mmCIF file of C-alpha atoms and ligand atoms in Angstrom:
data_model
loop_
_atom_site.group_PDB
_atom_site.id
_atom_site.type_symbol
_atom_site.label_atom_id
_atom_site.label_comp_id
_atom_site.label_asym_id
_atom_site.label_seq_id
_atom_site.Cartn_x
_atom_site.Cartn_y
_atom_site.Cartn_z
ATOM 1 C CA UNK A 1 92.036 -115.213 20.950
ATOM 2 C CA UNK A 2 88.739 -115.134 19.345
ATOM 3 C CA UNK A 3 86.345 -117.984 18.051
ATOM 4 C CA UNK A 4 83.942 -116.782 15.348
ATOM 5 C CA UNK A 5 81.167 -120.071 16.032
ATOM 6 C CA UNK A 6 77.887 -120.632 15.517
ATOM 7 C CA UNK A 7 77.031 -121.600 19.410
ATOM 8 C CA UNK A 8 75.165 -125.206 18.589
ATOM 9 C CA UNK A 9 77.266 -126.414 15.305
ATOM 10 C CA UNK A 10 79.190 -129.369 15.712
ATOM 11 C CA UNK A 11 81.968 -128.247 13.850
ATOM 12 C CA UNK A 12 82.164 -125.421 16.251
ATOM 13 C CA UNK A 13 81.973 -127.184 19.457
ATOM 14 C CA UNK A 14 85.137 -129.258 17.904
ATOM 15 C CA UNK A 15 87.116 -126.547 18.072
ATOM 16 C CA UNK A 16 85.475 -125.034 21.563
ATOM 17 C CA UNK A 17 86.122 -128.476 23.240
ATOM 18 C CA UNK A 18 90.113 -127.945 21.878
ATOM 19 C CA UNK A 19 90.583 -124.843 23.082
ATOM 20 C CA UNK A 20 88.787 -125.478 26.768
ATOM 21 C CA UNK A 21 90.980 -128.777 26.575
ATOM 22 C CA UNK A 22 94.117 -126.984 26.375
ATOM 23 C CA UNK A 23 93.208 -124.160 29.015
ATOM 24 C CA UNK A 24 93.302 -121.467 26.293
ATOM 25 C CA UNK A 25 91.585 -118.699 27.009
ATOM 26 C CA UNK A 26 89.058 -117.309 24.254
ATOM 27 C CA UNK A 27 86.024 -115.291 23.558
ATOM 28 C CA UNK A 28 83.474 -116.685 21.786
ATOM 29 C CA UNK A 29 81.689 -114.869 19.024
ATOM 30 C CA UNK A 30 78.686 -116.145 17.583
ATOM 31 C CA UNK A 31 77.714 -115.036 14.673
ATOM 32 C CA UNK A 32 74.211 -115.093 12.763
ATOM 33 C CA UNK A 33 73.725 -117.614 10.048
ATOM 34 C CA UNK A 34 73.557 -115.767 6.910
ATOM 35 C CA UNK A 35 75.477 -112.542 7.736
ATOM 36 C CA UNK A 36 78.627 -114.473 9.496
ATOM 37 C CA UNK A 37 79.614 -114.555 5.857
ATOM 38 C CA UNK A 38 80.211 -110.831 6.064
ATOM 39 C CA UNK A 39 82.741 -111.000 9.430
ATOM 40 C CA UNK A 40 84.445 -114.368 8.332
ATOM 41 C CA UNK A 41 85.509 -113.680 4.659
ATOM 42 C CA UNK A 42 87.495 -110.616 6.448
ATOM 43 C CA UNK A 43 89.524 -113.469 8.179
ATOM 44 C CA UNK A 44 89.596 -116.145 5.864
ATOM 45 C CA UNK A 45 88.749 -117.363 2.326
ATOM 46 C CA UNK A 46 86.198 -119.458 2.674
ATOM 47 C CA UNK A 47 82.810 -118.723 4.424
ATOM 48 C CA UNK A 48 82.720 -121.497 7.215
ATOM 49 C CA UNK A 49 82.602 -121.301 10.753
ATOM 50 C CA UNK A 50 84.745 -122.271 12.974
ATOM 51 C CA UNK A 51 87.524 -119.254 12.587
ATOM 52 C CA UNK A 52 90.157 -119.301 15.223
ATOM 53 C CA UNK A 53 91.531 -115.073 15.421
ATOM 54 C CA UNK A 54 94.660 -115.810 17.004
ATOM 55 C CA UNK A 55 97.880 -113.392 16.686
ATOM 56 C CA UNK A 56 96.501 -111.473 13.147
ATOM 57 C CA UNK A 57 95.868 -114.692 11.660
ATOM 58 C CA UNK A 58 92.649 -116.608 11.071
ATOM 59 C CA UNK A 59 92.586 -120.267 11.071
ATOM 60 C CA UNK A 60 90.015 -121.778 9.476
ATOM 61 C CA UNK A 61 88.327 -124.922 9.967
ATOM 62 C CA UNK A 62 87.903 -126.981 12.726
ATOM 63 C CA UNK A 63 90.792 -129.638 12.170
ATOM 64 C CA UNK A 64 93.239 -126.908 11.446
ATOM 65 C CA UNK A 65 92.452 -125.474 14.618
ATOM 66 C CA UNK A 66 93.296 -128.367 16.509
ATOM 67 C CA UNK A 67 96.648 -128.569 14.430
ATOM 68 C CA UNK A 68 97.193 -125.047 15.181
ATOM 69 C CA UNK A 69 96.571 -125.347 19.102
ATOM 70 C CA UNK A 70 98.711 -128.642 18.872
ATOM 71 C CA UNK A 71 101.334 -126.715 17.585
ATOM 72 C CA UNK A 72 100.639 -123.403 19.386
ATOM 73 C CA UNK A 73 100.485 -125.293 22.879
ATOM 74 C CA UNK A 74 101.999 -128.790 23.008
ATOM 75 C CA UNK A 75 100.994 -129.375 26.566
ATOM 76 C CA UNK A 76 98.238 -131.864 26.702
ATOM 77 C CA UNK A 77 98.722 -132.483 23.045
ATOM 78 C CA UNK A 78 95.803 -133.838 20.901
ATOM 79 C CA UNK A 79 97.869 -135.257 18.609
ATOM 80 C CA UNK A 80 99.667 -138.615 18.759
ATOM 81 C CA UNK A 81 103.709 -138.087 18.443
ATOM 82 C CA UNK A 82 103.397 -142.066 17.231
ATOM 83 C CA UNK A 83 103.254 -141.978 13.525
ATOM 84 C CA UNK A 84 101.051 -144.899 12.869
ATOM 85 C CA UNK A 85 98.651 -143.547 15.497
ATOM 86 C CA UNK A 86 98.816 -139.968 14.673
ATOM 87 C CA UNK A 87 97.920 -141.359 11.200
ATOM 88 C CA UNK A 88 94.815 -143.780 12.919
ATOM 89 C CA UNK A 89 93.440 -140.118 14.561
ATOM 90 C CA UNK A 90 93.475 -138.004 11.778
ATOM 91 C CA UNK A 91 92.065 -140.375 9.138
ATOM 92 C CA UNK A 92 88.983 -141.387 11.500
ATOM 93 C CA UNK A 93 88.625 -137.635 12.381
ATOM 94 C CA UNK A 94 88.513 -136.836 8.466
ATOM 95 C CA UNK A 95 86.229 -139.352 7.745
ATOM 96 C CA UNK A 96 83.380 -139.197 10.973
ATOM 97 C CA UNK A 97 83.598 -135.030 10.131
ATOM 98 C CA UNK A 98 81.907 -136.427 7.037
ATOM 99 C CA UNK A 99 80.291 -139.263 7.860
ATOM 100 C CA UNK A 100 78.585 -138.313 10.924
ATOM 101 C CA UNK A 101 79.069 -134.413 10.821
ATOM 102 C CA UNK A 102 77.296 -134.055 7.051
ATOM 103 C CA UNK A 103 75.082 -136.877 7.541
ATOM 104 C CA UNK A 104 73.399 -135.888 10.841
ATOM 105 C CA UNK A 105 73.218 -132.227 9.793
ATOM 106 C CA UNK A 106 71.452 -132.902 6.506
ATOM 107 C CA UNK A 107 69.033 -135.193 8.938
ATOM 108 C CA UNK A 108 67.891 -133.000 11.006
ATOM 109 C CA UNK A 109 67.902 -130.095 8.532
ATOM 110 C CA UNK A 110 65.452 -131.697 6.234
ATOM 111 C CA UNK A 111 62.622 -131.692 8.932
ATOM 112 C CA UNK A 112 64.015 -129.144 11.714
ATOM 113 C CA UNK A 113 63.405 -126.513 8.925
ATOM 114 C CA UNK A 114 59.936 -126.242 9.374
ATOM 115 C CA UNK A 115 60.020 -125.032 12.679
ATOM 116 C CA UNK A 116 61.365 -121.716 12.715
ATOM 117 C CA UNK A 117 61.112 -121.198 16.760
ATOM 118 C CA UNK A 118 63.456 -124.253 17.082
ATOM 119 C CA UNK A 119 66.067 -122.962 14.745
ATOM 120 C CA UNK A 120 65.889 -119.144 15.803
ATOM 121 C CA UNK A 121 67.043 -120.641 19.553
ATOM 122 C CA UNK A 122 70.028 -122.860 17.568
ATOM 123 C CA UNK A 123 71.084 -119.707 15.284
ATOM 124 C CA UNK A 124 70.544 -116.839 17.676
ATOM 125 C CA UNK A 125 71.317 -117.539 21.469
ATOM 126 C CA UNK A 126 72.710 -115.337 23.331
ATOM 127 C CA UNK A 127 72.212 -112.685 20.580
ATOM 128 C CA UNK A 128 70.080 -109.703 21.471
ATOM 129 C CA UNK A 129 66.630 -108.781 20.112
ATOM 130 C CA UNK A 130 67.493 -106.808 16.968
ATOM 131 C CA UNK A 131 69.898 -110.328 15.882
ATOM 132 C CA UNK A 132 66.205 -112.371 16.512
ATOM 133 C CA UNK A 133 64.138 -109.679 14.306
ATOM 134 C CA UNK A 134 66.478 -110.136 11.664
ATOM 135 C CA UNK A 135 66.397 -113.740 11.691
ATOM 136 C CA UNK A 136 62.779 -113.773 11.419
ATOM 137 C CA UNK A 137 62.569 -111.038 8.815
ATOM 138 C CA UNK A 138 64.667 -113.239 6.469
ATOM 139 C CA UNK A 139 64.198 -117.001 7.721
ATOM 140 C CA UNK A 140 62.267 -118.026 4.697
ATOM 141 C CA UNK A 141 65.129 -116.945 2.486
ATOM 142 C CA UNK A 142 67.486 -118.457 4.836
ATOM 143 C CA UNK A 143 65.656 -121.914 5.047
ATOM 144 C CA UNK A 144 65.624 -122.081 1.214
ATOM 145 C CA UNK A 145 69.538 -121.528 0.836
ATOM 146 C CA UNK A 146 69.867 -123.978 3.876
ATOM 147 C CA UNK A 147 67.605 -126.906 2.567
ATOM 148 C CA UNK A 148 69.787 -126.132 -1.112
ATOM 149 C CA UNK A 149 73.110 -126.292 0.484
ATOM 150 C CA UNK A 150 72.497 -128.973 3.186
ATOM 151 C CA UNK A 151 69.716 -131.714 2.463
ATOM 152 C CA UNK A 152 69.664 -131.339 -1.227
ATOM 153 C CA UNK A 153 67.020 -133.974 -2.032
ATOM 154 C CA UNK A 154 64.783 -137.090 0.038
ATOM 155 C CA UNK A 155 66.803 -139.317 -1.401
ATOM 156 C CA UNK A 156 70.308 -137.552 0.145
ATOM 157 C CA UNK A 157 68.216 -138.100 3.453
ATOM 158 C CA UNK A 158 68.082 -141.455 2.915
ATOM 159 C CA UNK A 159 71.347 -141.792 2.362
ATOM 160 C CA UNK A 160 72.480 -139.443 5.315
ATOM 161 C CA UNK A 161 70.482 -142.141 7.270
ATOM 162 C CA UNK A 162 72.098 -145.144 6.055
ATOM 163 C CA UNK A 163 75.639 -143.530 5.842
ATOM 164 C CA UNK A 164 75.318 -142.519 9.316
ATOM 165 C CA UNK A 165 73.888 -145.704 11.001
ATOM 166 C CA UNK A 166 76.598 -147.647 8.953
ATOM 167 C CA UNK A 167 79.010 -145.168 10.746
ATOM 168 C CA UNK A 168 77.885 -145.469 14.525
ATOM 169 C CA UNK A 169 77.867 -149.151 13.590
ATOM 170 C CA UNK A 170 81.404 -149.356 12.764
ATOM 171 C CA UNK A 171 82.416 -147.417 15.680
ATOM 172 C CA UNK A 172 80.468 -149.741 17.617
ATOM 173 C CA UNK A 173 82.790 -152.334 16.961
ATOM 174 C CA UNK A 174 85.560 -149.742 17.920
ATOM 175 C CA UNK A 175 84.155 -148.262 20.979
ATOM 176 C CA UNK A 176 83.686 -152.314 22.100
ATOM 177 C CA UNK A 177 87.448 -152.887 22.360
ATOM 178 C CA UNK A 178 88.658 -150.159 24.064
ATOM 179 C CA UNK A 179 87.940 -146.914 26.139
ATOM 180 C CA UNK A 180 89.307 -144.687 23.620
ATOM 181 C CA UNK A 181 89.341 -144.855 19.625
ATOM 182 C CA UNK A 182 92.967 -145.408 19.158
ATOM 183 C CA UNK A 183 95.658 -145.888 21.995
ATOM 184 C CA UNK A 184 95.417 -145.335 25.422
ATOM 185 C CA UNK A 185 95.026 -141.725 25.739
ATOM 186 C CA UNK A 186 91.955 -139.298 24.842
ATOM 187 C CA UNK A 187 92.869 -137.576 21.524
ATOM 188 C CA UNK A 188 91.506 -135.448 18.646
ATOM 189 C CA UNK A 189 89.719 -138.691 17.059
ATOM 190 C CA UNK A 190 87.981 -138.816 19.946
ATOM 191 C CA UNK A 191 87.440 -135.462 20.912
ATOM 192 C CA UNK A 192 85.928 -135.048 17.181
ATOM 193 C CA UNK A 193 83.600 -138.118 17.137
ATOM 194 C CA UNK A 194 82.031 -136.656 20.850
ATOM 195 C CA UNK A 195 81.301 -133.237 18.641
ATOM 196 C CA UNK A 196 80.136 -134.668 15.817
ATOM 197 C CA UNK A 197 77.583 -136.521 17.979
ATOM 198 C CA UNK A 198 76.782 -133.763 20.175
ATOM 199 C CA UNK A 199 73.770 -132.842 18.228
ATOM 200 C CA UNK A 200 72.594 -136.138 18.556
ATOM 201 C CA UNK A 201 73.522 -137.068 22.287
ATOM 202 C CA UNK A 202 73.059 -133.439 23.509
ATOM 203 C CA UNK A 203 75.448 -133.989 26.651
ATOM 204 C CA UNK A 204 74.866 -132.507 30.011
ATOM 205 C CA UNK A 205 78.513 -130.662 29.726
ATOM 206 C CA UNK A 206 77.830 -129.009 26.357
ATOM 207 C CA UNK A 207 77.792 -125.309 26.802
ATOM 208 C CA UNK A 208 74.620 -124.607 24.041
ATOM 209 C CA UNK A 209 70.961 -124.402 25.951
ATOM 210 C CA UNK A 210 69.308 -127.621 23.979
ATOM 211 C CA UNK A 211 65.386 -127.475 23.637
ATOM 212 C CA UNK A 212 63.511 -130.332 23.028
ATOM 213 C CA UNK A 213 62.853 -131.253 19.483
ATOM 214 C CA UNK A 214 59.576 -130.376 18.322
ATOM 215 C CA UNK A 215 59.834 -132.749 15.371
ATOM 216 C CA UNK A 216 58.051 -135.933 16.259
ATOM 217 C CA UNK A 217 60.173 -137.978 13.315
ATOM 218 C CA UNK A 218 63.203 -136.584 14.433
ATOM 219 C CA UNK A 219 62.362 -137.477 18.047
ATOM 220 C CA UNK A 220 62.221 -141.275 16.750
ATOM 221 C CA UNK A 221 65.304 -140.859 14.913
ATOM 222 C CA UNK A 222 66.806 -139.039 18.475
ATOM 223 C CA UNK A 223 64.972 -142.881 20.693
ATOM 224 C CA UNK A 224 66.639 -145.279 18.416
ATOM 225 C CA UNK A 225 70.452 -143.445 19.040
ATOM 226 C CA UNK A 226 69.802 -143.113 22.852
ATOM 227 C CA UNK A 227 71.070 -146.260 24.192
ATOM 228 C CA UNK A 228 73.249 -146.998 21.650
ATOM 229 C CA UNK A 229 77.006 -147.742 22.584
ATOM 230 C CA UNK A 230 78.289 -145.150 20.645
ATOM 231 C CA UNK A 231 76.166 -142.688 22.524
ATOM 232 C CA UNK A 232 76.744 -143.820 25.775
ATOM 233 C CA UNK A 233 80.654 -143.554 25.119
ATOM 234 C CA UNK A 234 79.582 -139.827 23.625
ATOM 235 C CA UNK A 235 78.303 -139.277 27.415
ATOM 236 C CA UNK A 236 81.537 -140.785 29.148
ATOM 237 C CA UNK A 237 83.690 -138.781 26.570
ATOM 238 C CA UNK A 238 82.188 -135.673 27.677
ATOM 239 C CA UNK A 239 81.939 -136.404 31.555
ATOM 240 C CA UNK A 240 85.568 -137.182 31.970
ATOM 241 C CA UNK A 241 87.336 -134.927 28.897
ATOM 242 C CA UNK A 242 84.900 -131.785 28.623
ATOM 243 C CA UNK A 243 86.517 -129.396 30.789
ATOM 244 C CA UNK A 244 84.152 -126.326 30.729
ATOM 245 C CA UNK A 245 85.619 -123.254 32.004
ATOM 246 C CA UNK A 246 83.923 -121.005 34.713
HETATM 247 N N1 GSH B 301 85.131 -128.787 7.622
HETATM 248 C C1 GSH B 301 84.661 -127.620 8.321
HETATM 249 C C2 GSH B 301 83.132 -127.608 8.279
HETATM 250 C C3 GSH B 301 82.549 -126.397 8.955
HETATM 251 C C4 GSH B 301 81.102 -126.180 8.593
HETATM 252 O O1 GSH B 301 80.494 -126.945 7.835
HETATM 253 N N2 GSH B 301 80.541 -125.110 9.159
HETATM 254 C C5 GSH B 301 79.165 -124.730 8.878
HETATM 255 C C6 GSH B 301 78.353 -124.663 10.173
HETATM 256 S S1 GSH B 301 78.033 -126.280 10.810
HETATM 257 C C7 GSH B 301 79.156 -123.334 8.275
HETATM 258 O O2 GSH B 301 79.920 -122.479 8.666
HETATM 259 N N3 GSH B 301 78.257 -123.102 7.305
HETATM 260 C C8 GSH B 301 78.076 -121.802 6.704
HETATM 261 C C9 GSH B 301 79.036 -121.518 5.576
HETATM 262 O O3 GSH B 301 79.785 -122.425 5.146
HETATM 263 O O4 GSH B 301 79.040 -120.371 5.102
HETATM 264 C C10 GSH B 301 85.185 -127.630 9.758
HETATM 265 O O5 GSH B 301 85.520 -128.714 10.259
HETATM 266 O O6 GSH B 301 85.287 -126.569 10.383
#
């Protein structure tokens, strides 16, 4: 199996964290923001990353992925079999893709932009030298179609801001009551709330190489998430479910 990924999305790690979960062996591709449209629309119809190449098929999309490894390989299932909590999982895993995924993204977007050296480590480790010349040749077209697709506007940043702290608020309550966000058992809710936040949290067990933000806004926005609850259980999450291979 392959994984077409970008190596530090969110959406990407989602479907990494799945797959190292369930002991499936993969290879990792990543691909260069900008011309991964080129490799993915021969898999699949929409331009996104994560693609799972599995069998002749693509499957796009992180939560499909996780469907399709559920499926796939039952063993150590992600899934509830219960119906109301199977339910519970996939509607907080819709919504926090969303609510934190978008949110955070467009946040850190709107100021990460302007500093190219940052984003050439996110958008081309491990690639080799000719990948990094042709990310520099054509970052400032690149950071235009980002900042159009992603942030949009100051006032979407605002409300990335307040639609994400009213998110890690509500899970606050959640994360209060119990070790895991619904049941007893680690599952895809959680597993997907942990990536989301992996930007954020940058976890010890999280394959990518982080640097430190050169942003000093975004560092602020990075001190008032650190000890929050929801970040600590990011932390546990990934010290006692991220099973990295090698
Ligand atoms: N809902 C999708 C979202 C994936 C997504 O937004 N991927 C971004 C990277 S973080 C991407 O591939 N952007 C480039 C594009 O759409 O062409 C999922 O869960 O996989």
């Amino acid at each position: 199996m392959k994984l077409l990924e970008f190596p530090h999305s969110h959406y990407c790690e989602k479907a990494r964290w799945a797959l190292d979960y369930k002991g499936v062996p993969f290879q990792a591709v990543a691909l260069l923001p900008g011309l991964h449209r080129i490799t993915v629309r021969k898999y699949a119809p929409d331009t996104s990353v994560p693609v799972l190449l599995s069998d002749g098929e693509g499957v796009q999309g992180s939560s499909e992925i996780i469907d399709y490894l559920d499926r796939k390989f039952p063993l150590h299932s992600l899934t509830p079999v219960d119906p109301d909590q199977r339910q519970a999982c996939l509607e907080i895993e819709r919504s926090m893709d969303t609510r934190l995924g978008e949110n955070i993204r467009r946040v850190l977007y709107d100021r990460l932009l302007a500093y190219p050296e940052f984003i050439r480590h996110c958008f081309t480790h491990p690639m080799p030298g000719v990948k990094q010349f042709i990310f520099r040749l054509f970052y400032p077209v690149l950071r235009n179609k980002i900042y159009q697709i992603y942030v949009v506007s100051p006032a979407k940043v605002e409300q990335s801001r307040r639609e994400f702290d009213a998110a890690m608020s509500e899970l606050e309550q959640t994360v209060k009551q119990g070790q895991y966000l619904v049941g007893d058992q680690f599952t895809r809710a959680d597993l997907s709330v942990a990536s989301m936040l992996s930007l954020l949290v940058m976890p010890a067990e999280h394959p990518f190489p982080w640097r430190g933000i050169p942003d000093p806004q975004t560092r602020l926005f990075y001190d008032a998430y650190r000890d929050h609850p929801v970040s600590n259980w990011v932390r546990k999450m990934y010290r006692e479910h991220r099973l990295r291979k090698g």
